Amino acid sequence: MPGEAASALFQVVAQRYLKTSIIVNTNRSVGEWGEVLGDTTVAAAMLDRLLHRSVVLNLDGDSYRLRDHHARAENLRKATTATRQPLQ
């Protein structure tokens, strides 16, 4: 993430901190935020505000998108193998 974007995101979090709710949904762990944002100091400050008085829900399971993708791929595989004719 470009530095300006990380800084802008931090400003949003800082302005909303202790004033209103913030919901964050991510597929990255808290430990990866410094790398994703490109600045560990900004990430630490943002996480400090986000995690203070927070409720963290960690959801673990199969992705619905991947489940659908795997089902379509399996159906396609079955359809293509069923219609193949042996070479003569």
CSV table of C-alpha atoms in Angstrom, one decimal:
chain,number,residue,atom,x,y,z
A,1,MET,CA,0.0,0.0,0.0
A,2,PRO,CA,1.5,3.4,-0.9
A,3,GLY,CA,2.5,5.5,2.1
A,4,GLU,CA,-0.1,8.2,1.4
A,5,ALA,CA,-2.9,5.6,1.4
A,6,ALA,CA,-1.6,4.1,4.7
A,7,SER,CA,-1.5,7.6,6.2
A,8,ALA,CA,-5.0,8.4,5.0
A,9,LEU,CA,-6.3,5.2,6.5
A,10,PHE,CA,-4.6,6.0,9.8
A,11,GLN,CA,-6.2,9.5,9.7
A,12,VAL,CA,-9.7,7.9,9.3
A,13,VAL,CA,-9.1,5.5,12.2
A,14,ALA,CA,-7.7,8.3,14.4
A,15,GLN,CA,-10.6,10.6,13.7
A,16,ARG,CA,-13.2,7.9,14.5
A,17,TYR,CA,-11.3,6.6,17.5
A,18,LEU,CA,-13.4,6.7,20.7
A,19,LYS,CA,-16.2,8.5,18.8
A,20,THR,CA,-17.9,5.8,16.8
A,21,SER,CA,-17.7,2.2,15.8
A,22,ILE,CA,-15.3,0.9,13.2
A,23,ILE,CA,-15.7,-2.5,11.5
A,24,VAL,CA,-12.7,-4.0,9.8
A,25,ASN,CA,-12.7,-7.1,7.7
A,26,THR,CA,-9.4,-8.5,6.5
A,27,ASN,CA,-7.8,-11.7,5.4
A,28,ARG,CA,-4.5,-10.7,6.9
A,29,SER,CA,-3.4,-11.3,10.4
A,30,VAL,CA,-2.6,-8.4,12.7
A,31,GLY,CA,1.1,-9.3,12.5
A,32,GLU,CA,1.1,-8.7,8.7
A,33,TRP,CA,-0.3,-5.2,8.9
A,34,GLY,CA,3.1,-3.5,9.0
A,35,GLU,CA,4.1,-5.2,5.8
A,36,VAL,CA,0.8,-4.5,4.1
A,37,LEU,CA,0.7,-0.9,5.1
A,38,GLY,CA,4.4,-0.4,4.3
A,39,ASP,CA,5.0,1.3,7.7
A,40,THR,CA,5.2,-0.6,10.9
A,41,THR,CA,4.9,2.6,13.0
A,42,VAL,CA,1.7,3.6,11.3
A,43,ALA,CA,0.4,0.0,11.6
A,44,ALA,CA,1.2,-0.2,15.3
A,45,ALA,CA,-0.5,3.2,16.0
A,46,MET,CA,-3.6,2.2,14.0
A,47,LEU,CA,-3.8,-1.3,15.6
A,48,ASP,CA,-3.5,0.4,19.0
A,49,ARG,CA,-6.6,2.4,18.3
A,50,LEU,CA,-8.5,-0.4,16.6
A,51,LEU,CA,-7.8,-3.0,19.3
A,52,HIS,CA,-8.5,-0.8,22.3
A,53,ARG,CA,-11.9,-1.7,23.6
A,54,SER,CA,-12.5,-4.0,20.6
A,55,VAL,CA,-14.1,-7.4,19.9
A,56,VAL,CA,-12.0,-9.5,17.6
A,57,LEU,CA,-13.7,-12.3,15.7
A,58,ASN,CA,-11.5,-14.8,14.0
A,59,LEU,CA,-13.4,-16.9,11.5
A,60,ASP,CA,-11.7,-20.0,10.2
A,61,GLY,CA,-13.1,-22.2,7.6
A,62,ASP,CA,-13.4,-22.9,3.9
A,63,SER,CA,-14.0,-19.9,1.6
A,64,TYR,CA,-17.5,-19.9,0.0
A,65,ARG,CA,-15.9,-18.5,-3.2
A,66,LEU,CA,-13.3,-21.3,-3.3
A,67,ARG,CA,-16.0,-23.9,-2.4
A,68,ASP,CA,-18.0,-22.7,-5.4
A,69,HIS,CA,-14.9,-22.6,-7.6
A,70,HIS,CA,-13.9,-26.1,-6.7
A,71,ALA,CA,-17.5,-27.4,-7.4
A,72,ARG,CA,-17.5,-25.7,-10.8
A,73,ALA,CA,-14.1,-27.1,-11.6
A,74,GLU,CA,-15.1,-30.6,-10.6
A,75,ASN,CA,-18.2,-30.4,-12.7
A,76,LEU,CA,-16.2,-29.1,-15.7
A,77,ARG,CA,-13.7,-31.9,-15.3
A,78,LYS,CA,-16.4,-34.5,-15.2
A,79,ALA,CA,-18.1,-33.1,-18.2
A,80,THR,CA,-14.9,-33.0,-20.3
A,81,THR,CA,-13.8,-36.5,-19.3
A,82,ALA,CA,-17.3,-37.9,-20.1
A,83,THR,CA,-17.3,-36.4,-23.6
A,84,ARG,CA,-13.8,-37.4,-24.6
A,85,GLN,CA,-13.6,-40.1,-27.3
A,86,PRO,CA,-10.5,-42.3,-27.4
A,87,LEU,CA,-8.2,-41.7,-30.3
A,88,GLN,CA,-8.2,-44.4,-33.0
